Amino acid sequence: MASLLNLDEFQLERCLNQDIATDSVALLGTLPVQDGRDLAIVRILKLSSVASQEFSTLINRLEGLNLVESNDIYTWFHGWLARSNAKPDVKIDVIFPATDVHVRKYSAQSVHMVHESIDLYRKIVKPYVDSFPPKRTQWVRNILDGTSESEKLIYSDPGYVLLPDMKWDAETSPLSTLYVVAIAKSVALRSLRDLRGEHIPLLKDIRRTARQYVQGKGLAGSAVRMFIHYQPSYYHFHVHVVNANHFGSLGTIVGQAHLLDDVISLLELDGEIYTKVTLNYGLGDQHALCQPLLEAQLNDDSE
Amino acid sequence: MASLLNLDEFQLERCLNQDIATDSVALLGTLPVQDGRDLAIVRILKLSSVASQEFSTLINRLEGLNLVESNDIYTWFHGWLARSNAKPDVKIDVIFPATDVHVRKYSAQSVHMVHESIDLYRKIVKPYVDSFPPKRTQWVRNILDGTSESEKLIYSDPGYVLLPDMKWDAETSPLSTLYVVAIAKSVALRSLRDLRGEHIPLLKDIRRTARQYVQGKGLAGSAVRMFIHYQPSYYHFHVHVVNANHFGSLGTIVGQAHLLDDVISLLELDGEIYTKVTLNYGLGDQHALCQPLLEAQLNDDSE
């Protein structure tokens, strides 16, 4: 029974991943079962302990203080925060029994930068996108046709819907973490590659609606960063809208995210640009497209 | 005397910034001096406490453990790490006496997305770039002509130099944080806006040299993310080269960083593209270009 898990009995095999950005560690090992031991993954994740505190009491909560260095203006200390029963240090996820799928999911992926020419798009990427069974994106069509999450919709018209991302709650989450998504209704629009000059009005509509929404929340219209992922995690064209001050979101990295404004600017120069231009992006080595693209571009990498 | 600073006597005025991404807080207040009190800034920054630990002892260092939730596969706990005298929880920077410049530097900046058409580049951005006195970038010219940092150079030819960024040490820093910079020697090349089709060979040279360097370090050539900032922090054209797995670096955000590969792809389509295309980016509201650009584009924002 999971509720009886005793971490003391965890036998470590190896570290799957150690990630400074999220201050987390994923460990692979075993835990006892009736007839032996089974694979278990223990993930230990640091909880935010400074930025989430009441700042007015933060200094009073310092227990120890060691002077590190000092000059006429700057002084550095190392400090220890008083232990709080209400505020844990870490969150621990245990997956038990763990399968190979879990092990792969929590393993460090090595990211490779790949170049998708229009030729490689046709040969490798488009067949991959076409091969997805429709049931994988049934949840998106349920949102688009109003079968699910209709109470969450911020805006809907024949072209697209705007709704909060599942990582953000419009009622309770702070505006600093604002995250909404616009999803196009056309099933023909699957990714950045499908955009043409004719889609500029749709993209500008999305931009205007998103700006109006955040203005209604008290932010400036210029205070949001809107971007498109390529490759995306699902092949229904969608635009991410986040607070421009929110640097913590990993999905905004160049080589994965394309600024909506840049996409509009490029389409205004050349409405057919995404039928010609090479798109470059980072892929984890477990992504189905990674090895085929790396192999196909071995020659042009010597450039 | 800074070394006698007693944080107990810090009187809080207000919070300048609270940043979840870096888990830090910057507080403005006062500390006593002989004839009264002076402004002081106290910045409290969480030290990494999970990812930087020896993972083999991490589970043994858990003191408390509270079950949060459990199902047949997943179990979540909250945990407390044993206190270590060797490992402080936080780093504390005190700036005292603090000036207005310090207060501005540590205040939260509100980021706005701006659109720089070629017209606004000529009217607003180019005069701003031209107005920088040469002494502000004397340090770059010292690197380029070999007056300083020559022992650090990884590669040098008439077109550019490659050297470790000051945030990364080639001898002692881990490859996971790899960060090198290529700086073009031509003083006419100041930013992304100055790139033309004729610069494709230079850009490809930089890409090839950087790949060869990381391959010599044991990484794959595809394991680095190369990008150009616009706006950059200094107006000598340069390319950032970081480990593609390194998501912690804030300088890789879309709307500030342009993938070198994308820049090459666009120039190959149209060698004059940066004389035409609107560039879009985020600027802090304290940046000299922010207000002029926001005002100039008030009309096109209603699109």
mmCIF file with all atom_site columns, N, CA and C in Angstrom, chain B residues 1-29:
data_model
loop_
_atom_site.group_PDB
_atom_site.id
_atom_site.type_symbol
_atom_site.label_atom_id
_atom_site.label_alt_id
_atom_site.label_comp_id
_atom_site.label_asym_id
_atom_site.label_entity_id
_atom_site.label_seq_id
_atom_site.pdbx_PDB_ins_code
_atom_site.Cartn_x
_atom_site.Cartn_y
_atom_site.Cartn_z
_atom_site.occupancy
_atom_site.B_iso_or_equiv
_atom_site.pdbx_formal_charge
_atom_site.auth_seq_id
_atom_site.auth_comp_id
_atom_site.auth_asym_id
_atom_site.auth_atom_id
_atom_site.pdbx_PDB_model_num
ATOM 1  N N  . MET B 1 1  ? 30.489 50.942 10.153  1.00 0.00 ? 1  MET B N  1
ATOM 2  C CA . MET B 1 1  ? 31.302 49.873 9.530   1.00 0.00 ? 1  MET B CA 1
ATOM 3  C C  . MET B 1 1  ? 30.387 48.738 9.082   1.00 0.00 ? 1  MET B C  1
ATOM 4  N N  . ALA B 1 2  ? 30.564 48.346 7.833   1.00 0.00 ? 2  ALA B N  1
ATOM 5  C CA . ALA B 1 2  ? 29.703 47.310 7.286   1.00 0.00 ? 2  ALA B CA 1
ATOM 6  C C  . ALA B 1 2  ? 29.826 46.011 8.073   1.00 0.00 ? 2  ALA B C  1
ATOM 7  N N  . SER B 1 3  ? 31.013 45.698 8.565   1.00 0.00 ? 3  SER B N  1
ATOM 8  C CA . SER B 1 3  ? 31.213 44.417 9.242   1.00 0.00 ? 3  SER B CA 1
ATOM 9  C C  . SER B 1 3  ? 30.469 44.367 10.570  1.00 0.00 ? 3  SER B C  1
ATOM 10 N N  . LEU B 1 4  ? 30.031 45.530 11.058  1.00 0.00 ? 4  LEU B N  1
ATOM 11 C CA . LEU B 1 4  ? 29.293 45.549 12.326  1.00 0.00 ? 4  LEU B CA 1
ATOM 12 C C  . LEU B 1 4  ? 27.789 45.599 12.099  1.00 0.00 ? 4  LEU B C  1
ATOM 13 N N  . LEU B 1 5  ? 27.395 45.523 10.825  1.00 0.00 ? 5  LEU B N  1
ATOM 14 C CA . LEU B 1 5  ? 25.976 45.619 10.488  1.00 0.00 ? 5  LEU B CA 1
ATOM 15 C C  . LEU B 1 5  ? 25.148 44.657 11.329  1.00 0.00 ? 5  LEU B C  1
ATOM 16 N N  . ASN B 1 6  ? 24.098 45.172 11.881  1.00 0.00 ? 6  ASN B N  1
ATOM 17 C CA . ASN B 1 6  ? 23.210 44.307 12.638  1.00 0.00 ? 6  ASN B CA 1
ATOM 18 C C  . ASN B 1 6  ? 21.845 44.310 11.966  1.00 0.00 ? 6  ASN B C  1
ATOM 19 N N  . LEU B 1 7  ? 21.508 43.212 11.338  1.00 0.00 ? 7  LEU B N  1
ATOM 20 C CA . LEU B 1 7  ? 20.259 43.174 10.579  1.00 0.00 ? 7  LEU B CA 1
ATOM 21 C C  . LEU B 1 7  ? 19.040 43.313 11.481  1.00 0.00 ? 7  LEU B C  1
ATOM 22 N N  . ASP B 1 8  ? 19.186 43.015 12.758  1.00 0.00 ? 8  ASP B N  1
ATOM 23 C CA . ASP B 1 8  ? 18.063 43.196 13.698  1.00 0.00 ? 8  ASP B CA 1
ATOM 24 C C  . ASP B 1 8  ? 17.572 44.639 13.705  1.00 0.00 ? 8  ASP B C  1
ATOM 25 N N  . GLU B 1 9  ? 18.493 45.563 13.379  1.00 0.00 ? 9  GLU B N  1
ATOM 26 C CA . GLU B 1 9  ? 18.108 46.982 13.442  1.00 0.00 ? 9  GLU B CA 1
ATOM 27 C C  . GLU B 1 9  ? 17.570 47.506 12.118  1.00 0.00 ? 9  GLU B C  1
ATOM 28 N N  . PHE B 1 10 ? 17.441 46.606 11.144  1.00 0.00 ? 10 PHE B N  1
ATOM 29 C CA . PHE B 1 10 ? 16.889 46.993 9.839   1.00 0.00 ? 10 PHE B CA 1
ATOM 30 C C  . PHE B 1 10 ? 15.423 47.358 9.992   1.00 0.00 ? 10 PHE B C  1
ATOM 31 N N  . GLN B 1 11 ? 15.061 48.573 9.569   1.00 0.00 ? 11 GLN B N  1
ATOM 32 C CA . GLN B 1 11 ? 13.641 48.955 9.582   1.00 0.00 ? 11 GLN B CA 1
ATOM 33 C C  . GLN B 1 11 ? 13.115 48.935 8.152   1.00 0.00 ? 11 GLN B C  1
ATOM 34 N N  . LEU B 1 12 ? 12.153 48.053 7.933   1.00 0.00 ? 12 LEU B N  1
ATOM 35 C CA . LEU B 1 12 ? 11.624 47.836 6.592   1.00 0.00 ? 12 LEU B CA 1
ATOM 36 C C  . LEU B 1 12 ? 10.781 49.019 6.140   1.00 0.00 ? 12 LEU B C  1
ATOM 37 N N  . GLU B 1 13 ? 11.039 49.484 4.899   1.00 0.00 ? 13 GLU B N  1
ATOM 38 C CA . GLU B 1 13 ? 10.141 50.479 4.302   1.00 0.00 ? 13 GLU B CA 1
ATOM 39 C C  . GLU B 1 13 ? 9.170  49.810 3.338   1.00 0.00 ? 13 GLU B C  1
ATOM 40 N N  . ARG B 1 14 ? 9.754  49.100 2.335   1.00 0.00 ? 14 ARG B N  1
ATOM 41 C CA . ARG B 1 14 ? 8.884  48.397 1.387   1.00 0.00 ? 14 ARG B CA 1
ATOM 42 C C  . ARG B 1 14 ? 9.680  47.329 0.648   1.00 0.00 ? 14 ARG B C  1
ATOM 43 N N  . CYS B 1 15 ? 8.937  46.476 -0.021  1.00 0.00 ? 15 CYS B N  1
ATOM 44 C CA . CYS B 1 15 ? 9.558  45.422 -0.827  1.00 0.00 ? 15 CYS B CA 1
ATOM 45 C C  . CYS B 1 15 ? 9.817  45.973 -2.224  1.00 0.00 ? 15 CYS B C  1
ATOM 46 N N  . LEU B 1 16 ? 11.060 45.887 -2.707  1.00 0.00 ? 16 LEU B N  1
ATOM 47 C CA . LEU B 1 16 ? 11.377 46.370 -4.051  1.00 0.00 ? 16 LEU B CA 1
ATOM 48 C C  . LEU B 1 16 ? 11.033 45.334 -5.109  1.00 0.00 ? 16 LEU B C  1
ATOM 49 N N  . ASN B 1 17 ? 11.242 44.068 -4.773  1.00 0.00 ? 17 ASN B N  1
ATOM 50 C CA . ASN B 1 17 ? 11.024 43.013 -5.766  1.00 0.00 ? 17 ASN B CA 1
ATOM 51 C C  . ASN B 1 17 ? 10.919 41.668 -5.060  1.00 0.00 ? 17 ASN B C  1
ATOM 52 N N  . GLN B 1 18 ? 10.064 40.839 -5.578  1.00 0.00 ? 18 GLN B N  1
ATOM 53 C CA . GLN B 1 18 ? 9.871  39.490 -5.050  1.00 0.00 ? 18 GLN B CA 1
ATOM 54 C C  . GLN B 1 18 ? 9.830  38.606 -6.286  1.00 0.00 ? 18 GLN B C  1
ATOM 55 N N  . ASP B 1 19 ? 10.820 37.748 -6.458  1.00 0.00 ? 19 ASP B N  1
ATOM 56 C CA . ASP B 1 19 ? 10.972 37.055 -7.738  1.00 0.00 ? 19 ASP B CA 1
ATOM 57 C C  . ASP B 1 19 ? 10.956 35.542 -7.542  1.00 0.00 ? 19 ASP B C  1
ATOM 58 N N  . ILE B 1 20 ? 9.884  34.918 -8.016  1.00 0.00 ? 20 ILE B N  1
ATOM 59 C CA . ILE B 1 20 ? 9.727  33.471 -7.859  1.00 0.00 ? 20 ILE B CA 1
ATOM 60 C C  . ILE B 1 20 ? 10.806 32.717 -8.654  1.00 0.00 ? 20 ILE B C  1
ATOM 61 N N  . ALA B 1 21 ? 11.162 33.227 -9.841  1.00 0.00 ? 21 ALA B N  1
ATOM 62 C CA . ALA B 1 21 ? 12.099 32.500 -10.710 1.00 0.00 ? 21 ALA B CA 1
ATOM 63 C C  . ALA B 1 21 ? 13.448 32.308 -10.022 1.00 0.00 ? 21 ALA B C  1
ATOM 64 N N  . THR B 1 22 ? 13.945 33.347 -9.349  1.00 0.00 ? 22 THR B N  1
ATOM 65 C CA . THR B 1 22 ? 15.232 33.209 -8.660  1.00 0.00 ? 22 THR B CA 1
ATOM 66 C C  . THR B 1 22 ? 15.028 32.958 -7.170  1.00 0.00 ? 22 THR B C  1
ATOM 67 N N  . ASP B 1 23 ? 13.777 32.844 -6.727  1.00 0.00 ? 23 ASP B N  1
ATOM 68 C CA . ASP B 1 23 ? 13.450 32.673 -5.308  1.00 0.00 ? 23 ASP B CA 1
ATOM 69 C C  . ASP B 1 23 ? 14.204 33.693 -4.470  1.00 0.00 ? 23 ASP B C  1
ATOM 70 N N  . SER B 1 24 ? 13.936 34.967 -4.728  1.00 0.00 ? 24 SER B N  1
ATOM 71 C CA . SER B 1 24 ? 14.634 36.032 -4.016  1.00 0.00 ? 24 SER B CA 1
ATOM 72 C C  . SER B 1 24 ? 13.701 37.191 -3.711  1.00 0.00 ? 24 SER B C  1
ATOM 73 N N  . VAL B 1 25 ? 14.108 37.967 -2.722  1.00 0.00 ? 25 VAL B N  1
ATOM 74 C CA . VAL B 1 25 ? 13.346 39.139 -2.302  1.00 0.00 ? 25 VAL B CA 1
ATOM 75 C C  . VAL B 1 25 ? 14.329 40.286 -2.109  1.00 0.00 ? 25 VAL B C  1
ATOM 76 N N  . ALA B 1 26 ? 13.996 41.483 -2.569  1.00 0.00 ? 26 ALA B N  1
ATOM 77 C CA . ALA B 1 26 ? 14.826 42.663 -2.307  1.00 0.00 ? 26 ALA B CA 1
ATOM 78 C C  . ALA B 1 26 ? 14.020 43.636 -1.465  1.00 0.00 ? 26 ALA B C  1
ATOM 79 N N  . LEU B 1 27 ? 14.533 43.987 -0.294  1.00 0.00 ? 27 LEU B N  1
ATOM 80 C CA . LEU B 1 27 ? 13.807 44.834 0.657   1.00 0.00 ? 27 LEU B CA 1
ATOM 81 C C  . LEU B 1 27 ? 14.512 46.178 0.803   1.00 0.00 ? 27 LEU B C  1
ATOM 82 N N  . LEU B 1 28 ? 13.722 47.258 0.838   1.00 0.00 ? 28 LEU B N  1
ATOM 83 C CA . LEU B 1 28 ? 14.281 48.586 1.083   1.00 0.00 ? 28 LEU B CA 1
ATOM 84 C C  . LEU B 1 28 ? 13.950 48.996 2.511   1.00 0.00 ? 28 LEU B C  1
ATOM 85 N N  . GLY B 1 29 ? 14.935 49.549 3.219   1.00 0.00 ? 29 GLY B N  1
ATOM 86 C CA . GLY B 1 29 ? 14.707 50.011 4.583   1.00 0.00 ? 29 GLY B CA 1
ATOM 87 C C  . GLY B 1 29 ? 15.842 50.895 5.027   1.00 0.00 ? 29 GLY B C  1
#
